Amino acid sequence: MRIFERFRKHSWHDDVSAYVDGELAPADLARFEATLASTPEARDAVAAERDARAILASALPDLTAPRSFALTPEMAAANRPARVPPVAGQARFFSRASGAVSVMAAAAFFVVLVVDTSGSGGDDDALQAAGGAESLTSMAESAAGPDLADDGSSEDPLAPSGAATDTEPTEATDNAYSTEDRSDPDEDARRNSTDAAGETSALTALEPEDRTTGGLGAVKVIFAIVALAAAAAFVFTRRLGGTS
Amino acid sequence: MVSGQVPADDQLISLSKDGNLAAFNTLVERYQGPLFSLCVRLIGSREAAEDATQESFLSAYRNLHRFEGGNVRSWLFRIAANECKDELRRRSRKDLALSLDRPADDDHAALDVADSAPGLQRLVEQSELARAVHEAIAALPEDQRLVILLVDLHGFDYHEVASITGAALGTVKSRVSRARARLREYFLANPELVDAYRRLEK
């Protein structure tokens, strides 16, 4: 019980200055005012506190400066203001910018990839042509090692990359592979019928590549390059920022 | 700067950052009195306070680029408070006799009342009151002395004092409370000071 009394007394004593200075939070103010109403000692403390504050302000007015402290041109020249360190400023900017760009590029590439692999087969051949881009992406994302299979075949220069193999094989991706590699008889039949229409299987294999040169494959390559460049810039500027 | 208008502090800072020394010196003229007052009462020596005030403005000038907005007055007071702390530390290291146990320089009390006071009796009372108050302030620990000067003499609120001193708000509140408690005790032990104050206030 004595402990509580001591705590309560200590508590209102602590709030006297803040009360006189108008710095009490509303809840504390209400509590203190209740204490004031019931405790003459608290009222005396507040009165003494106000006196002390007034005496201080009255006895110690602001002084006038004994002399001018203005800076002469010589003093200013000797104490030239430092500029914001350019390296640090640029590093901060590039760090933020490259971070944002790499995130956006990665997101955009992911969207294109998802749309591409889950969409219609209209652009499926893009996957084939964009194998290089996928490999770059997989390097960038380091999810899978680069799988630029080079079997020396000009008809089928693009082995399934990490990204492509990770993706659930669809009809589209199946179609993307050249006819020579596939053992599906239906597929072969369909391809043969195309051949029968006057096109060679080699031409069939090359055609998608030609089409994707200005299509999604190119977009993916650009995205991948941007993402890689941004990631490299991000790492570089982080190091720069860390050393500055 | 538009002629005829008093330029705002942040306007002057902006111009100063562009190399306008006259703009910076306008700030100096605006705050040299308050900063000198703080320094002289923190350090207790007029000469050292002059040096600290000058060094505060030089430091502010050197570090203009660090000021990224906010209250210019608080920023200058923070610099001055740090300069004074450094000076006190230097003095402490050199083991010089600090003038904190006496009313600063002998001319200090006279300086405090120089701006007013018609009548010799009034002047004497003011001088004695100022001397006694200075004694009371000087007897406070450095941290408490700083907060009480900032709150009672320079009118900063607790949040601003926390920003200037780098202390937590609760610490500021506690320091003000302890400093005032000491001052109250001092005035209770010297009731003639309170009487003198009341006479002067009439």
Coordinates of C-alpha atoms in Angstrom, one line a residue:
Chain A
M1 CA 0.0 0.0 0.0
R2 CA 2.8 2.3 0.9
I3 CA 4.5 1.5 -2.4
F4 CA 1.3 2.6 -4.3
E5 CA 1.1 5.8 -2.4
R6 CA 4.7 6.6 -3.1
F7 CA 4.2 5.8 -6.8
R8 CA 1.1 8.0 -7.0
K9 CA 2.9 10.9 -5.3
H10 CA 5.9 10.5 -7.5
S11 CA 3.6 10.4 -10.5
W12 CA 2.0 13.8 -10.0
H13 CA 5.3 15.4 -9.0
D14 CA 6.7 14.3 -12.4
D15 CA 3.8 15.9 -14.2
V16 CA 4.0 19.4 -12.6
S17 CA 6.5 20.8 -15.1
A18 CA 4.7 19.3 -18.1
Y19 CA 1.4 20.7 -16.8
V20 CA 2.8 24.2 -16.4
D21 CA 4.4 24.0 -19.8
G22 CA 1.2 22.8 -21.4
E23 CA 2.9 19.6 -22.5
L24 CA 0.7 17.0 -20.9
A25 CA -1.2 14.6 -23.2
P26 CA -5.0 14.8 -22.8
A27 CA -5.3 11.6 -20.7
D28 CA -2.5 12.7 -18.4
L29 CA -3.9 16.2 -18.2
A30 CA -7.3 14.9 -17.0
R31 CA -5.6 12.8 -14.4
F32 CA -3.4 15.7 -13.2
E33 CA -6.3 18.1 -13.0
A34 CA -8.2 15.6 -10.9
T35 CA -5.1 15.4 -8.6
L36 CA -5.0 19.2 -8.5
A37 CA -8.6 19.4 -7.4
S38 CA -8.0 17.0 -4.5
T39 CA -4.4 17.7 -3.5
P40 CA -3.4 21.1 -2.0
E41 CA 0.2 20.1 -2.2
A42 CA -0.1 19.7 -6.0
R43 CA -1.6 23.2 -6.3
D44 CA 1.3 24.6 -4.3
A45 CA 3.7 22.8 -6.5
V46 CA 2.1 24.3 -9.6
A47 CA 2.2 27.8 -8.1
A48 CA 5.9 27.4 -7.2
E49 CA 6.7 26.0 -10.6
R50 CA 5.0 29.0 -12.3
D51 CA 7.0 31.4 -10.1
A52 CA 10.2 29.7 -10.9
R53 CA 9.5 29.8 -14.6
A54 CA 8.5 33.4 -14.5
I55 CA 11.6 34.4 -12.5
L56 CA 13.9 32.7 -14.9
A57 CA 12.4 34.3 -17.9
S58 CA 12.4 37.7 -16.2
A59 CA 15.9 37.5 -14.7
L60 CA 17.6 36.1 -17.8
P61 CA 16.4 38.0 -20.9
D62 CA 17.8 37.4 -24.3
L63 CA 21.2 39.1 -24.6
T64 CA 22.2 41.3 -27.4
A65 CA 25.3 39.9 -29.2
P66 CA 28.4 41.7 -28.1
R67 CA 29.6 41.9 -31.7
S68 CA 28.6 40.9 -35.2
F69 CA 29.1 37.2 -35.9
A70 CA 28.5 37.7 -39.6
L71 CA 30.8 35.8 -41.8
T72 CA 33.3 37.8 -43.8
P73 CA 34.1 36.7 -47.4
E74 CA 37.4 35.4 -46.1
M75 CA 35.7 33.3 -43.4
A76 CA 33.2 32.0 -46.0
A77 CA 35.9 31.1 -48.4
A78 CA 37.8 29.2 -45.7
N79 CA 34.6 27.4 -44.7
R80 CA 33.1 26.8 -48.1
P81 CA 29.9 24.8 -47.8
A82 CA 30.4 21.2 -48.8
R83 CA 28.2 20.1 -51.7
V84 CA 26.3 16.9 -51.6
P85 CA 28.8 14.2 -52.5
P86 CA 28.1 13.5 -56.1
V87 CA 29.1 9.9 -56.0
A88 CA 26.8 9.2 -53.0
G89 CA 24.0 11.2 -54.6
Q90 CA 24.3 9.4 -57.9
A91 CA 24.7 6.1 -56.3
R92 CA 21.5 6.6 -54.3
F93 CA 19.6 7.7 -57.5
F94 CA 20.9 4.8 -59.6
S95 CA 20.4 2.3 -56.8
R96 CA 16.7 3.3 -56.6
A97 CA 16.3 3.6 -60.3
S98 CA 17.9 0.3 -61.2
G99 CA 16.1 -1.4 -58.4
A100 CA 12.8 -0.1 -59.8
V101 CA 13.7 -0.9 -63.4
S102 CA 14.8 -4.5 -62.6
V103 CA 11.7 -5.2 -60.7
M104 CA 9.5 -3.8 -63.5
A105 CA 11.5 -5.6 -66.1
A106 CA 11.3 -8.9 -64.2
A107 CA 7.6 -8.4 -63.7
A108 CA 7.0 -7.6 -67.3
F109 CA 9.0 -10.5 -68.5
F110 CA 7.2 -12.8 -66.1
V111 CA 3.8 -11.6 -67.4
V112 CA 4.9 -12.1 -71.0
L113 CA 6.1 -15.6 -70.2
V114 CA 2.9 -16.5 -68.4
V115 CA 0.7 -15.2 -71.1
D116 CA 2.8 -16.8 -73.7
T117 CA 2.9 -20.3 -72.1
S118 CA -0.7 -20.4 -71.0
G119 CA -2.2 -18.6 -74.0
S120 CA -3.2 -19.8 -77.5
G121 CA -0.8 -21.4 -79.8
G122 CA -0.7 -18.4 -82.0
D123 CA 2.7 -17.3 -80.7
D124 CA 3.9 -20.5 -79.4
D125 CA 6.8 -20.5 -81.8
A126 CA 8.1 -17.6 -80.0
L127 CA 9.3 -19.9 -77.3
Q128 CA 11.4 -21.6 -79.7
A129 CA 13.0 -18.6 -81.1
A130 CA 13.3 -17.0 -77.8
G131 CA 15.3 -19.8 -76.3
G132 CA 18.2 -17.5 -76.0
A133 CA 16.2 -15.0 -74.1
E134 CA 14.9 -17.7 -71.8
S135 CA 18.4 -18.8 -71.2
L136 CA 19.4 -15.2 -70.4
T137 CA 16.4 -14.9 -68.1
S138 CA 17.2 -18.1 -66.3
M139 CA 20.7 -16.8 -65.9
A140 CA 19.3 -13.6 -64.5
E141 CA 17.0 -15.3 -62.2
S142 CA 19.5 -18.0 -61.4
A143 CA 16.7 -20.4 -61.1
A144 CA 18.2 -22.8 -63.5
G145 CA 21.6 -23.0 -65.1
P146 CA 21.9 -21.8 -68.7
D147 CA 20.9 -24.6 -70.9
L148 CA 21.9 -23.3 -74.3
A149 CA 22.2 -26.7 -75.8
D150 CA 24.2 -26.5 -78.9
D151 CA 23.9 -29.7 -80.8
G152 CA 25.2 -28.1 -84.0
S153 CA 21.9 -28.4 -85.8
S154 CA 20.9 -25.3 -87.7
E155 CA 17.4 -26.6 -88.0
D156 CA 16.9 -27.0 -84.3
P157 CA 19.3 -24.6 -82.7
L158 CA 17.2 -24.2 -79.6
A159 CA 17.1 -26.9 -77.0
P160 CA 14.5 -26.5 -74.3
S161 CA 15.8 -24.0 -71.8
G162 CA 15.5 -24.1 -68.1
A163 CA 12.4 -21.9 -68.2
A164 CA 10.8 -23.9 -70.9
T165 CA 11.4 -27.2 -69.2
D166 CA 10.1 -25.7 -66.0
T167 CA 6.9 -24.8 -67.7
E168 CA 4.3 -27.5 -68.1
P169 CA 4.6 -28.7 -71.6
T170 CA 1.7 -27.5 -73.7
E171 CA 0.5 -28.2 -77.1
A172 CA 2.0 -25.0 -78.1
T173 CA 5.4 -25.9 -76.8
D174 CA 5.2 -29.2 -78.5
N175 CA 4.5 -27.5 -81.7
A176 CA 7.4 -25.3 -81.2
Y177 CA 9.8 -28.1 -81.6
S178 CA 10.8 -29.1 -85.0
T179 CA 9.3 -32.1 -86.5
E180 CA 12.5 -34.1 -86.5
D181 CA 12.7 -34.2 -82.8
R182 CA 9.2 -35.2 -82.0
S183 CA 8.1 -38.8 -82.1
D184 CA 4.4 -38.0 -81.8
P185 CA 2.8 -39.8 -84.9
D186 CA -0.1 -37.3 -85.0
E187 CA 2.2 -34.5 -85.0
D188 CA 4.4 -36.0 -87.7
A189 CA 1.3 -36.6 -89.8
R190 CA 0.3 -33.0 -89.5
R191 CA 3.7 -31.8 -90.3
N192 CA 3.9 -34.1 -93.2
S193 CA 0.7 -32.7 -94.5
T194 CA 2.3 -29.3 -94.3
D195 CA 5.2 -30.6 -96.2
A196 CA 2.8 -32.0 -98.8
A197 CA 1.6 -28.5 -99.3
G198 CA 5.0 -27.7 -100.7
E199 CA 7.1 -26.8 -97.8
T200 CA 10.1 -28.7 -96.6
S201 CA 10.5 -29.7 -93.0
A202 CA 13.6 -27.5 -92.8
L203 CA 11.6 -24.6 -93.9
T204 CA 9.0 -25.3 -91.4
A205 CA 11.6 -25.2 -88.7
L206 CA 13.0 -22.0 -89.8
E207 CA 9.8 -20.2 -90.4
P208 CA 8.9 -19.6 -86.7
E209 CA 12.3 -18.2 -86.1
D210 CA 11.8 -15.8 -88.9
R211 CA 8.5 -14.7 -87.6
T212 CA 9.6 -14.2 -84.1
T213 CA 12.5 -11.9 -85.1
G214 CA 10.2 -8.9 -84.8
G215 CA 7.7 -10.5 -82.4
L216 CA 7.6 -11.6 -78.8
G217 CA 11.0 -13.3 -79.0
A218 CA 12.6 -10.0 -79.6
V219 CA 10.6 -8.4 -76.8
K220 CA 11.7 -11.1 -74.4
V221 CA 15.3 -10.7 -75.4
I222 CA 15.0 -7.0 -74.7
F223 CA 13.3 -7.6 -71.4
A224 CA 15.9 -10.1 -70.4
I225 CA 18.8 -7.8 -71.4
V226 CA 17.2 -4.9 -69.5
A227 CA 16.6 -7.0 -66.5
L228 CA 20.2 -8.2 -66.5
A229 CA 21.6 -4.7 -67.0
A230 CA 19.4 -3.4 -64.3
A231 CA 20.3 -6.1 -61.9
A232 CA 24.0 -5.6 -62.7
A233 CA 23.6 -1.8 -62.1
F234 CA 21.7 -2.5 -58.9
V235 CA 24.5 -4.7 -57.6
F236 CA 27.2 -2.2 -58.7
T237 CA 25.5 0.8 -57.1
R238 CA 24.8 -1.1 -53.9
R239 CA 28.5 -1.8 -53.7
L240 CA 29.3 1.8 -54.5
G241 CA 26.8 3.0 -51.9
G242 CA 28.3 0.7 -49.4
T243 CA 31.8 2.0 -49.8
S244 CA 30.9 5.7 -49.9
Chain B
M1 CA 14.1 37.9 -51.9
V2 CA 11.4 40.5 -52.3
S3 CA 12.5 43.9 -51.0
G4 CA 10.4 45.2 -48.2
Q5 CA 9.5 41.8 -47.0
V6 CA 11.2 39.9 -44.3
P7 CA 12.6 36.8 -45.9
A8 CA 11.7 33.5 -44.2
D9 CA 14.4 31.4 -42.7
D10 CA 14.1 28.6 -45.2
Q11 CA 14.3 31.1 -48.1
L12 CA 17.5 32.4 -46.7
I13 CA 18.9 28.9 -46.3
S14 CA 18.0 28.2 -49.9
L15 CA 19.8 31.3 -51.1
S16 CA 22.7 30.5 -48.9
K17 CA 23.0 27.1 -50.4
D18 CA 23.3 28.8 -53.8
G19 CA 26.3 30.8 -52.5
N20 CA 24.6 33.9 -51.3
L21 CA 26.6 35.0 -48.3
A22 CA 24.5 38.1 -47.6
A23 CA 21.5 35.8 -47.2
F24 CA 23.4 33.6 -44.7
N25 CA 24.5 36.7 -42.8
T26 CA 20.9 37.8 -42.6
L27 CA 20.3 34.6 -40.7
V28 CA 23.4 35.3 -38.5
E29 CA 22.1 38.7 -37.6
R30 CA 18.7 37.2 -36.8
Y31 CA 20.0 34.5 -34.4
Q32 CA 23.3 35.7 -33.1
G33 CA 21.7 37.2 -29.9
P34 CA 19.7 34.1 -28.9
L35 CA 22.6 31.8 -29.8
F36 CA 25.1 33.9 -27.8
S37 CA 22.7 34.0 -24.9
L38 CA 22.5 30.2 -24.9
C39 CA 26.2 29.8 -25.2
V40 CA 27.1 32.3 -22.4
R41 CA 24.7 30.6 -20.0
L42 CA 25.7 27.1 -20.9
I43 CA 29.5 27.7 -20.8
G44 CA 29.5 30.4 -18.2
S45 CA 32.3 32.4 -19.9
R46 CA 31.6 35.4 -22.2
E47 CA 34.8 35.0 -24.2
A48 CA 34.3 31.2 -24.7
A49 CA 30.6 31.9 -25.6
E50 CA 31.7 34.3 -28.3
D51 CA 34.0 31.7 -29.8
A52 CA 31.3 29.1 -29.6
T53 CA 28.7 31.3 -31.2
Q54 CA 31.1 32.2 -34.1
E55 CA 32.0 28.5 -34.5
S56 CA 28.3 27.6 -34.6
F57 CA 27.7 29.9 -37.5
L58 CA 30.8 28.7 -39.3
S59 CA 29.7 25.1 -38.7
A60 CA 26.2 25.9 -40.0
Y61 CA 27.7 27.5 -43.1
R62 CA 29.9 24.5 -43.7
N63 CA 27.0 22.1 -43.3
L64 CA 24.3 24.0 -45.3
H65 CA 23.9 21.0 -47.6
R66 CA 23.0 18.8 -44.6
F67 CA 20.0 20.9 -43.8
E68 CA 17.1 19.2 -45.6
G69 CA 14.2 21.3 -44.4
G70 CA 12.5 21.8 -41.1
N71 CA 13.0 24.4 -38.4
V72 CA 16.0 26.6 -39.1
R73 CA 16.0 28.0 -35.6
S74 CA 16.0 24.5 -34.1
W75 CA 18.8 23.5 -36.4
L76 CA 21.0 26.5 -35.4
F77 CA 20.3 25.9 -31.7
R78 CA 21.3 22.2 -32.1
I79 CA 24.6 23.2 -33.7
A80 CA 25.2 25.8 -30.9
A81 CA 24.3 23.3 -28.2
N82 CA 26.8 20.9 -29.6
E83 CA 29.5 23.5 -29.9
C84 CA 28.9 24.4 -26.2
K85 CA 29.1 20.8 -25.2
D86 CA 32.4 20.4 -27.1
E87 CA 33.7 23.5 -25.4
L88 CA 32.7 22.3 -22.0
R89 CA 34.3 19.0 -22.7
R90 CA 37.5 20.7 -23.8
R91 CA 37.5 22.8 -20.6
S92 CA 36.8 19.7 -18.5
R93 CA 39.7 17.9 -20.1
K94 CA 42.0 20.7 -19.6
D95 CA 40.8 20.7 -16.0
L96 CA 40.2 24.4 -16.1
A97 CA 38.1 25.8 -13.3
L98 CA 34.7 26.1 -14.7
S99 CA 32.7 29.1 -13.8
L100 CA 29.6 27.1 -13.2
D101 CA 29.9 27.5 -9.5
R102 CA 29.9 31.2 -9.7
P103 CA 27.8 33.6 -11.7
A104 CA 29.8 33.3 -14.9
D105 CA 31.9 36.3 -15.8
D106 CA 31.8 39.2 -13.4
D107 CA 30.2 41.4 -16.1
H108 CA 27.6 38.9 -16.9
A109 CA 24.9 40.0 -14.4
A110 CA 25.3 43.5 -15.6
L111 CA 24.9 42.3 -19.2
D112 CA 21.6 40.7 -18.3
V113 CA 20.0 43.8 -17.2
A114 CA 21.6 46.3 -19.5
D115 CA 18.6 46.6 -21.8
S116 CA 16.2 48.0 -19.2
A117 CA 16.0 49.3 -15.7
P118 CA 15.2 52.8 -14.8
G119 CA 16.2 53.7 -11.3
L120 CA 19.2 52.5 -9.3
Q121 CA 17.2 50.5 -6.7
R122 CA 15.5 48.6 -9.5
L123 CA 18.8 48.0 -11.3
V124 CA 20.4 46.7 -8.2
E125 CA 17.4 44.4 -7.5
Q126 CA 17.4 43.2 -11.1
S127 CA 21.2 42.7 -11.0
E128 CA 21.0 40.7 -7.8
L129 CA 18.1 38.6 -9.1
A130 CA 19.9 37.9 -12.3
R131 CA 23.0 36.9 -10.4
A132 CA 21.1 34.6 -8.1
V133 CA 19.2 33.0 -11.0
H134 CA 22.4 32.6 -12.9
E135 CA 23.8 30.8 -9.9
A136 CA 20.9 28.5 -9.7
I137 CA 21.1 27.7 -13.4
A138 CA 24.8 27.2 -13.2
A139 CA 24.4 24.7 -10.4
L140 CA 22.3 22.5 -12.5
P141 CA 23.8 19.5 -14.3
E142 CA 24.7 20.3 -17.9
D143 CA 21.9 18.3 -19.5
Q144 CA 19.2 19.9 -17.2
R145 CA 20.7 23.3 -17.7
L146 CA 20.4 22.9 -21.5
V147 CA 16.8 21.9 -21.5
I148 CA 15.7 24.5 -19.0
L149 CA 17.4 27.2 -21.0
L150 CA 15.8 26.0 -24.2
V151 CA 12.3 25.7 -22.6
D152 CA 12.2 28.7 -20.3
L153 CA 14.4 31.2 -22.0
H154 CA 14.1 30.4 -25.7
G155 CA 10.5 29.1 -25.6
F156 CA 11.0 25.7 -27.4
D157 CA 8.4 23.0 -26.7
Y158 CA 9.5 19.6 -25.5
H159 CA 9.4 18.0 -29.0
E160 CA 11.7 20.7 -30.3
V161 CA 14.0 20.3 -27.3
A162 CA 14.1 16.5 -28.0
S163 CA 15.1 17.3 -31.6
I164 CA 17.8 19.8 -30.5
T165 CA 19.3 17.7 -27.8
G166 CA 18.9 14.3 -29.5
A167 CA 17.2 13.0 -26.3
A168 CA 13.9 11.1 -26.1
L169 CA 10.8 13.1 -25.3
G170 CA 10.4 11.3 -22.0
T171 CA 14.0 12.2 -21.1
V172 CA 13.3 15.8 -21.9
K173 CA 10.3 15.8 -19.7
S174 CA 12.2 14.2 -16.9
R175 CA 15.1 16.6 -17.2
V176 CA 12.8 19.7 -17.2
S177 CA 11.0 18.2 -14.2
R178 CA 14.2 17.6 -12.2
A179 CA 15.7 21.0 -13.1
R180 CA 12.5 22.9 -12.1
A181 CA 12.3 20.9 -8.9
R182 CA 15.9 22.1 -8.0
L183 CA 15.0 25.6 -9.0
R184 CA 11.9 25.6 -6.9
E185 CA 13.9 24.4 -3.9
Y186 CA 16.4 27.1 -4.5
F187 CA 13.8 29.8 -4.6
L188 CA 12.1 28.4 -1.5
A189 CA 15.4 28.5 0.3
N190 CA 15.9 32.1 -0.9
P191 CA 12.5 33.8 -0.5
E192 CA 14.0 37.3 -0.9
L193 CA 14.5 36.5 -4.5
V194 CA 10.9 35.8 -5.1
D195 CA 10.0 39.0 -3.2
A196 CA 12.5 40.9 -5.4
Y197 CA 10.9 39.4 -8.5
R198 CA 7.4 40.4 -7.3
R199 CA 8.5 44.0 -6.6
L200 CA 10.1 44.2 -10.0
E201 CA 7.0 42.9 -11.7
K202 CA 4.8 45.6 -10.1

